[in-house]
Coordinates of N, CA and C in Angstrom, one line a residue:
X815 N 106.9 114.0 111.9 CA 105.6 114.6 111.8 C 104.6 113.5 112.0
X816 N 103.3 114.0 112.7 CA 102.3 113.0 112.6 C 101.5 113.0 111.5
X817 N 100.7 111.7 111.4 CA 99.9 111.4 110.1 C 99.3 112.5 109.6
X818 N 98.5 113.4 111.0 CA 97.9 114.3 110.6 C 98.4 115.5 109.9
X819 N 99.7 115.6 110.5 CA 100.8 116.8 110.3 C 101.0 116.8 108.7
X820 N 101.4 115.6 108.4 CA 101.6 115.4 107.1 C 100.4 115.2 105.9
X821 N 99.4 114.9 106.3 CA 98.2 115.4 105.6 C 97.9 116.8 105.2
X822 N 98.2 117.9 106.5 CA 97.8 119.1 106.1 C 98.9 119.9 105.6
X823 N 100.0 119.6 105.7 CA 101.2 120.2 105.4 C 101.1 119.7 103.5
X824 N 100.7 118.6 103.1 CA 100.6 118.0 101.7 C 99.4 118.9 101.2
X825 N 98.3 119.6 101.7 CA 97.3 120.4 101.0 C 98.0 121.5 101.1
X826 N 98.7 122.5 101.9 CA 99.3 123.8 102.4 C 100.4 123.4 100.6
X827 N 101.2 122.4 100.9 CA 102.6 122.5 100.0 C 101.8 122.0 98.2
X828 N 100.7 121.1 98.4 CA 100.6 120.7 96.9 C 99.4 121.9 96.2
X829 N 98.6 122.6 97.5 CA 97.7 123.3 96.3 C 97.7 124.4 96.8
X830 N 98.2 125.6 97.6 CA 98.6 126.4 98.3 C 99.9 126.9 97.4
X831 N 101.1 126.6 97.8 CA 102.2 126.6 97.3 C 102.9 126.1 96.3
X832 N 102.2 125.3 95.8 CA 102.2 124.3 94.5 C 103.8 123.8 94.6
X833 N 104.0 123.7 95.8 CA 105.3 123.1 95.7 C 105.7 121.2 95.7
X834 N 105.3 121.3 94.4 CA 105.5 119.7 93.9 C 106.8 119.1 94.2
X835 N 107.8 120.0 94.6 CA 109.2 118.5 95.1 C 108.4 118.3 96.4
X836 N 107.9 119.0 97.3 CA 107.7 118.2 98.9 C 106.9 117.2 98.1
X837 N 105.9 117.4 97.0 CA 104.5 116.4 97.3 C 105.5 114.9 96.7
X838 N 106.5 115.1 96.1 CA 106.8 114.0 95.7 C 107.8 113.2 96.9
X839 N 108.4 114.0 97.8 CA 108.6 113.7 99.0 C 107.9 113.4 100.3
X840 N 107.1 113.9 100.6 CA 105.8 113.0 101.0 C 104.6 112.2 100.2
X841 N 104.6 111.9 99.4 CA 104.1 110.9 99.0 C 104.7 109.7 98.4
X842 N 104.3 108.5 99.1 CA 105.4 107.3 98.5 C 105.4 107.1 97.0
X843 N 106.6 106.5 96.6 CA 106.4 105.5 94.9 C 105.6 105.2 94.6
X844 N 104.7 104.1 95.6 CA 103.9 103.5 95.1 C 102.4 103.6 95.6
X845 N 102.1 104.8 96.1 CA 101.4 105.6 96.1 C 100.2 105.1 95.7
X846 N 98.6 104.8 95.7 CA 98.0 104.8 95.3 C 96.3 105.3 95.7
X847 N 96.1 106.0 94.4 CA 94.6 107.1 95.2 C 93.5 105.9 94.3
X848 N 92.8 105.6 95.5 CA 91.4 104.8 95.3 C 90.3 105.9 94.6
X849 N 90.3 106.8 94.1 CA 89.5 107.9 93.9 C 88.9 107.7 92.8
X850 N 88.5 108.2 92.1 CA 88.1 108.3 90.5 C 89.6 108.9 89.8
X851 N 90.2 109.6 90.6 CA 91.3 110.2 89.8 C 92.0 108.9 89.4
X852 N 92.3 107.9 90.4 CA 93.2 106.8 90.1 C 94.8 106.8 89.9
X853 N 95.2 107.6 90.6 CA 96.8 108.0 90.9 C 97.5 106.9 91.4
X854 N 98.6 106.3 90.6 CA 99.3 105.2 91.1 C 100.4 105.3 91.2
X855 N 101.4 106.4 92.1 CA 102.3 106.8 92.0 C 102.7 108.5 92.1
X856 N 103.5 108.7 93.1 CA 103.6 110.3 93.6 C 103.7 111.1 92.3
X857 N 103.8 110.4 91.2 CA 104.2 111.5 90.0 C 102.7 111.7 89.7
X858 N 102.2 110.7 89.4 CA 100.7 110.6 89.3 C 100.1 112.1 90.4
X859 N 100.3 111.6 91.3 CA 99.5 112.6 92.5 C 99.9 114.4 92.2
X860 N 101.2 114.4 91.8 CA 101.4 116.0 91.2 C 100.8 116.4 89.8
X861 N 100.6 115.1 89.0 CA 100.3 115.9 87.9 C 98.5 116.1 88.4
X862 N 97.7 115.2 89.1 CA 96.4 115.7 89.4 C 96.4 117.1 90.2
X863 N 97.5 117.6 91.3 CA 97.6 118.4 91.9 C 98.2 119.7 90.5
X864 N 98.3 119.6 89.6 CA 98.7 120.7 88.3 C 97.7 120.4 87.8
X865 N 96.8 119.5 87.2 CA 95.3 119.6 86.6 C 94.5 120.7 87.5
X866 N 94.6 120.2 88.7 CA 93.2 121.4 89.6 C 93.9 122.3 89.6
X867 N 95.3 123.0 89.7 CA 95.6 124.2 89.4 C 95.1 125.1 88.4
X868 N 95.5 124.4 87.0 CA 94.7 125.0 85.7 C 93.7 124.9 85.5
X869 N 92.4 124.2 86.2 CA 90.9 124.4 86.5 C 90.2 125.7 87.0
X870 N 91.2 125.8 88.7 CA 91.0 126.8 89.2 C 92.1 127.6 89.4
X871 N 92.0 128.9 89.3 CA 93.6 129.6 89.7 C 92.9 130.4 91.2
X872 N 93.6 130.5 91.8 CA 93.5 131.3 93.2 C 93.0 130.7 93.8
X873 N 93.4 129.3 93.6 CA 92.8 128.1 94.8 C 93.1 128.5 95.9
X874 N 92.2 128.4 96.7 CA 92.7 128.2 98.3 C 91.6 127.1 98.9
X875 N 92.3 126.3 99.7 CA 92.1 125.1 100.5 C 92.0 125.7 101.9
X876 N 90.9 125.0 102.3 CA 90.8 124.8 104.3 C 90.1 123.8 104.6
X877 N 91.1 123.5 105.0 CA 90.8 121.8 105.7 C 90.1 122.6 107.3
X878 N 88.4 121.9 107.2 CA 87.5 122.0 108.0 C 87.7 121.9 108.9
X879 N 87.8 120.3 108.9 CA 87.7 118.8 110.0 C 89.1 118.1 109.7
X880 N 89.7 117.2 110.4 CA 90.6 117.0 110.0 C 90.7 115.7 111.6
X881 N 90.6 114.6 111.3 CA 90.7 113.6 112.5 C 91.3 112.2 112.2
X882 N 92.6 111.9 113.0 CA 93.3 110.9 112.7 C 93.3 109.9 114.2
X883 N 93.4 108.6 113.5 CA 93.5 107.9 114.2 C 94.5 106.3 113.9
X884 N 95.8 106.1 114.2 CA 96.6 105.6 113.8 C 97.3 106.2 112.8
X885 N 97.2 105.5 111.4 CA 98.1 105.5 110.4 C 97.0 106.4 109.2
X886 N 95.7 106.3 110.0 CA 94.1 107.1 109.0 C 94.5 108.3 109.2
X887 N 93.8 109.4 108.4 CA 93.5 110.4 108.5 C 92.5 111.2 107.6
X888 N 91.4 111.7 108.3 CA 90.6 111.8 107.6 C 89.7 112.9 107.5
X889 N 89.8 114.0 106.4 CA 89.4 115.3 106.0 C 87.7 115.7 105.2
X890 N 87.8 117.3 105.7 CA 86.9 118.0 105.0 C 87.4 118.8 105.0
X891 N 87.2 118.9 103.7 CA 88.3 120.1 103.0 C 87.3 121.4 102.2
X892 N 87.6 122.4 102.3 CA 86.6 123.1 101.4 C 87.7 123.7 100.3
X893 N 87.0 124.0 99.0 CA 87.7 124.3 97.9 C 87.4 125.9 97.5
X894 N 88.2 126.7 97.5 CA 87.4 127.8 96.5 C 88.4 128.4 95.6
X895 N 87.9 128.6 94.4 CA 88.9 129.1 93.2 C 88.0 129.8 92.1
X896 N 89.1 129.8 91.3 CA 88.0 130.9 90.2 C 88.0 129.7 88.5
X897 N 86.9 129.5 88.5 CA 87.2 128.4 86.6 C 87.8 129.1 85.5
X898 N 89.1 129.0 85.6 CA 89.6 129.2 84.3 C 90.3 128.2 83.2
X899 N 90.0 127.0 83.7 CA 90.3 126.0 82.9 C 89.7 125.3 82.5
X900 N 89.3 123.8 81.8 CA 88.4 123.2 81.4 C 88.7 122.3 83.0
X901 N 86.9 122.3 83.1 CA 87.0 121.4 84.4 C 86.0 120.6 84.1
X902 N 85.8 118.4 83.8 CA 84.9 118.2 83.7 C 84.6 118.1 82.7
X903 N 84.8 118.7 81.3 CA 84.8 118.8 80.0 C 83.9 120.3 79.9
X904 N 83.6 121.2 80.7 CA 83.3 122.7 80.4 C 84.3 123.5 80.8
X905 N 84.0 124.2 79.5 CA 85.5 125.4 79.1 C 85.3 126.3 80.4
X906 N 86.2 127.0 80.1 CA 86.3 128.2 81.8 C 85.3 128.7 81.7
X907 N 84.7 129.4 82.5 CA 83.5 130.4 82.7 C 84.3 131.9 83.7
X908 N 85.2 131.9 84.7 CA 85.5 132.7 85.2 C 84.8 133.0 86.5
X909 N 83.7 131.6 86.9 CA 83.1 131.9 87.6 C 83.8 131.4 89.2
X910 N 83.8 131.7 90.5 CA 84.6 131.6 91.7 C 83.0 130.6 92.2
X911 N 83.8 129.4 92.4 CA 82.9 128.3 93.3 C 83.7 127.8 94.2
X912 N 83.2 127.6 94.7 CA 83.2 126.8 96.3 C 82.7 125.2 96.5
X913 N 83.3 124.7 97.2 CA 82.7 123.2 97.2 C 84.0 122.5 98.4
X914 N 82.6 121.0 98.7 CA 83.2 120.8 100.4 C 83.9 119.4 99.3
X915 N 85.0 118.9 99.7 CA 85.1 117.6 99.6 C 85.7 116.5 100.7
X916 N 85.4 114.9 100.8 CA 86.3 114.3 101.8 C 87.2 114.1 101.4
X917 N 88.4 113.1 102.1 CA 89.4 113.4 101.2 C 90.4 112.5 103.1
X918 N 90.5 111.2 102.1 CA 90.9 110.2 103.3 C 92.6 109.8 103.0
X919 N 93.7 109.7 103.4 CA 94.8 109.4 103.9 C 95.0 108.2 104.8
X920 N 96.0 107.5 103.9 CA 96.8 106.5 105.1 C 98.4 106.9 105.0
X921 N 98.7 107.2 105.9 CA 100.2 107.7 106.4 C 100.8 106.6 106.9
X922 N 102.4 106.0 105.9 CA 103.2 105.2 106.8 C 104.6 105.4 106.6
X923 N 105.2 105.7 107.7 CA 106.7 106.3 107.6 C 106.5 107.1 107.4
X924 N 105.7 108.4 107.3 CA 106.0 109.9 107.3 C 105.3 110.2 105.7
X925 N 105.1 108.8 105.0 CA 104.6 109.4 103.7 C 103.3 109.0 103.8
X926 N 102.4 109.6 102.2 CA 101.3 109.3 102.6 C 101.3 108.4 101.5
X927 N 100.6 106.6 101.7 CA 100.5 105.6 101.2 C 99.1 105.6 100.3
X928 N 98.3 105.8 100.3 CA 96.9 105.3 100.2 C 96.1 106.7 100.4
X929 N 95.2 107.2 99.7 CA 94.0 108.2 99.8 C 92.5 107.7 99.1
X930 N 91.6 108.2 99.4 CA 90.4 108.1 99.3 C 89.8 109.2 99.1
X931 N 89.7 110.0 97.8 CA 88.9 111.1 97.6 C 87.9 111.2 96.9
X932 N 86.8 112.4 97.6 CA 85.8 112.1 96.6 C 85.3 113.9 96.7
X933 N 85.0 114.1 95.3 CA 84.5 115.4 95.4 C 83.3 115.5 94.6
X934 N 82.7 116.5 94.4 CA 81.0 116.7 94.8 C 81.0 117.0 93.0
X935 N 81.6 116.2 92.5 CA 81.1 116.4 90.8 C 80.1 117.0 90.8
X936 N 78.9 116.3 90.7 CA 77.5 117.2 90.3 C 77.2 118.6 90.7
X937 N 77.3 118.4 91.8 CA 77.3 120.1 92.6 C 78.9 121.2 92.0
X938 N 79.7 120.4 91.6 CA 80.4 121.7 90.7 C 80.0 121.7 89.7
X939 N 79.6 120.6 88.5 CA 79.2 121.2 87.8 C 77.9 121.6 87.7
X940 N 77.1 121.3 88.6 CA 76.0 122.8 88.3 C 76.3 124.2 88.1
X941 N 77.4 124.7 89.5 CA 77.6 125.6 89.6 C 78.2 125.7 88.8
X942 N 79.1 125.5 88.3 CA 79.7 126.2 86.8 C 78.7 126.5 85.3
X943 N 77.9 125.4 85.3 CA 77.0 125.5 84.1 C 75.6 126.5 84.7
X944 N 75.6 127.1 85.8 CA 74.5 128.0 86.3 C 74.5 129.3 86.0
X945 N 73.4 130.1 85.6 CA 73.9 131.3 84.6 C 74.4 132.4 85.6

């Protein structure tokens, strides 16, 4: 697969299908996300992909944009789900938001090595805290 292949196939299998053996098979050991999340390791990376499950249920992902160049690859992803979990430190609301985020990949040997994500904190939690 290419870098890119395997970028989109890791959103389709980790928040789509929540199928956490692929994410732990495409993503290396030593794995590490530069993000706020701070994931240092594919186990790492599934349990943040099971935190946003229980935030939002009926996630669905669509990767916007999606442009790779070498071993990069590099997304806009839009999010939409419904809050049923604590997201942020506010309790569910039940409310269905939407939000864009980037969300950068380095691919080597088929796994993904390195990410760079960032998502739109303030702008979710408005929309969650908005009556």
């Amino acid at each position: 697969m290419t870098p890119k292949e395997v970028v989109a196939r890791f959103f389709e299998e980790g928040y789509t299908n929540k199928n956490y053996e692929y994410i732990i098979a495409c993503v290396a050991d030593g794995y590490i996300d530069h993000s706020p999340a701070g994931a240092r390791s594919n186990a790492d990376a599934v349990g943040i992909l099971k935190a946003v499950a229980e935030q939002f249920s009926g996630l669905r992902v669509e990767m916007l944009d999606v442009f790779a160049e070498g071993d990069m690859v590099a997304t806009r992803v839009l999010y939409d789900g419904i809050h049923t979990g604590e997201c942020m430190g506010i309790p569910a609301t039940g409310k269905r938001i939407q939000f864009e985020a980037l969300e950068n990949f380095r691919v080597e040997g088929g796994r993904i090595v390195e990410s760079w994500g960032y998502w739109p904190d303030k702008e979710i939690e408005r929309k969650l805290l908005a009556p």
